[in-house]
């Protein structure tokens, strides 16, 4: 069965310091993986996606994620946090079910950025 | 931002009343989805559509129905609203359902059932 585990429900960093949001997945197949960000009262915005082309994926706003098959991980990182990065982040695995891609969401990690 | 509009943005309704939420897209995408978001659950798929008049159930479809009479519109109906359906509802679209295309989401509808 496919599943996604976000290891931290809350992460707090200071502005200018690195960000690490951790995600482990379980999949019987070669997965497609995504990170989405959700700002308050907004929909989800795609940060980046992995679809087996390259293990290090660069996304928008300076975020990147590395796919590690041996560790079944897809952690999201950013070298230097900005106040505007404060939001909730979702790790998502996509699996093909019948005729569509079923998205399985992690429970989310809320990132707080302090001055 | 992908052209997705959800209406209404907020609604309060009483238990037992029918409610319809609307999702309108301007991208001409084939696939449309309805999700609900609840604390601790991430997003869960209610129903999806893979074309006009073609719909199927997601993982939490009980108590919900959908219709898609035009490519651009996907309606979600709560036949008889219950308090457990208080949630934030998101519509999403994607161009193709089988090539790992990411979804683009609307800004959500906050529904409160009293």
Coordinates of C-alpha atoms in Angstrom, one line a residue, chain B:
Chain B
X1 CA -2.2 30.9 -11.3
X2 CA -4.3 28.3 -13.1
X3 CA -7.8 29.7 -13.8
X4 CA -9.9 28.0 -11.2
X5 CA -12.7 29.8 -9.4
X6 CA -14.7 28.2 -6.6
X7 CA -18.0 29.6 -5.4
X8 CA -19.1 30.4 -2.9
X9 CA -15.9 31.0 -0.8
X10 CA -17.8 30.7 2.4
X11 CA -21.1 29.1 3.3
X12 CA -23.0 28.4 6.5
X13 CA -25.9 26.0 6.2
X14 CA -28.2 24.0 8.5
X15 CA -28.2 20.2 9.0
X16 CA -30.4 18.5 6.5
X17 CA -30.3 21.1 3.8
X18 CA -28.9 20.5 0.3
X19 CA -25.8 22.4 -0.7
X20 CA -24.1 22.8 -4.1
X21 CA -20.5 24.0 -4.5
X22 CA -19.3 25.2 -7.9
X23 CA -15.9 24.9 -9.5
X24 CA -15.2 26.8 -12.8
X25 CA -12.1 26.5 -14.8
X26 CA -10.8 28.4 -17.8
X27 CA -7.9 26.0 -18.7
X28 CA -10.0 23.5 -20.7
X29 CA -8.4 20.7 -18.7
X30 CA -10.0 17.3 -18.9
X31 CA -9.7 16.2 -15.3
X32 CA -11.4 17.9 -12.4
X33 CA -11.4 16.8 -8.7
X34 CA -13.1 17.7 -5.5
X35 CA -11.2 17.3 -2.2
X36 CA -12.0 18.0 1.4
X37 CA -9.4 19.2 3.9
X38 CA -9.7 18.5 7.6
X39 CA -7.1 18.9 10.3
X40 CA -4.8 15.9 10.6
X41 CA -6.1 14.3 7.4
X42 CA -4.4 16.3 4.6
X43 CA -6.6 16.3 1.6
X44 CA -9.0 13.5 0.7
X45 CA -10.5 12.9 -2.7
X46 CA -14.3 13.0 -2.8
X47 CA -15.1 12.6 -6.5
X48 CA -13.3 13.3 -9.7
X49 CA -14.3 13.7 -13.4
X50 CA -12.4 12.6 -16.5
X51 CA -14.6 14.3 -19.0
X52 CA -18.1 15.7 -19.5
X53 CA -20.6 13.5 -17.8
X54 CA -17.8 11.1 -16.8
X55 CA -17.3 11.0 -13.0
X56 CA -16.2 8.5 -10.4
X57 CA -16.0 8.1 -6.7
X58 CA -13.0 9.0 -4.6
X59 CA -12.1 7.7 -1.1
X60 CA -14.8 9.7 0.9
X61 CA -17.7 9.9 -1.5
X62 CA -20.6 9.0 0.8
X63 CA -23.1 11.8 1.2
X64 CA -21.8 13.6 -1.9
X65 CA -22.7 13.7 -5.6
X66 CA -21.2 15.5 -8.5
X67 CA -22.1 16.6 -12.0
X68 CA -20.2 17.8 -15.0
X69 CA -22.3 19.0 -17.9
X70 CA -19.6 21.2 -19.4
X71 CA -15.9 21.0 -19.5
X72 CA -15.4 24.1 -17.5
X73 CA -17.9 23.4 -14.6
X74 CA -17.8 20.7 -11.9
X75 CA -20.5 20.8 -9.2
X76 CA -20.4 19.1 -5.8
X77 CA -23.7 18.5 -4.1
X78 CA -24.3 17.6 -0.5
X79 CA -27.7 16.0 -0.7
X80 CA -28.5 16.5 3.0
X81 CA -25.7 18.3 4.8
X82 CA -24.5 16.9 8.1
X83 CA -22.1 18.4 10.7
X84 CA -19.4 15.9 9.7
X85 CA -19.3 17.6 6.3
X86 CA -18.1 20.9 7.9
X87 CA -14.8 21.3 6.1
X88 CA -12.8 23.2 3.5
X89 CA -13.5 22.0 0.0
X90 CA -11.0 22.3 -2.8
X91 CA -11.4 21.9 -6.5
X92 CA -8.4 20.9 -8.6
X93 CA -7.7 20.4 -12.3
X94 CA -5.1 18.6 -14.4
X95 CA -4.5 18.3 -18.1
X96 CA -4.0 14.6 -18.2
X97 CA -4.8 12.0 -15.5
X98 CA -2.3 9.4 -16.3
X99 CA 1.0 11.1 -16.9
X100 CA 1.8 12.3 -13.3
X101 CA 0.6 15.8 -14.0
X102 CA 0.4 17.8 -10.9
X103 CA -2.9 19.3 -9.8
X104 CA -3.7 22.9 -9.7
X105 CA -6.0 23.9 -6.9
X106 CA -8.6 26.6 -6.4
X107 CA -8.7 28.8 -3.2
X108 CA -11.3 26.6 -1.5
X109 CA -14.8 26.9 -0.1
X110 CA -15.2 26.9 3.7
X111 CA -18.5 25.2 4.5
X112 CA -20.0 25.2 8.0
X113 CA -22.9 22.9 8.8
X114 CA -24.7 23.9 12.0

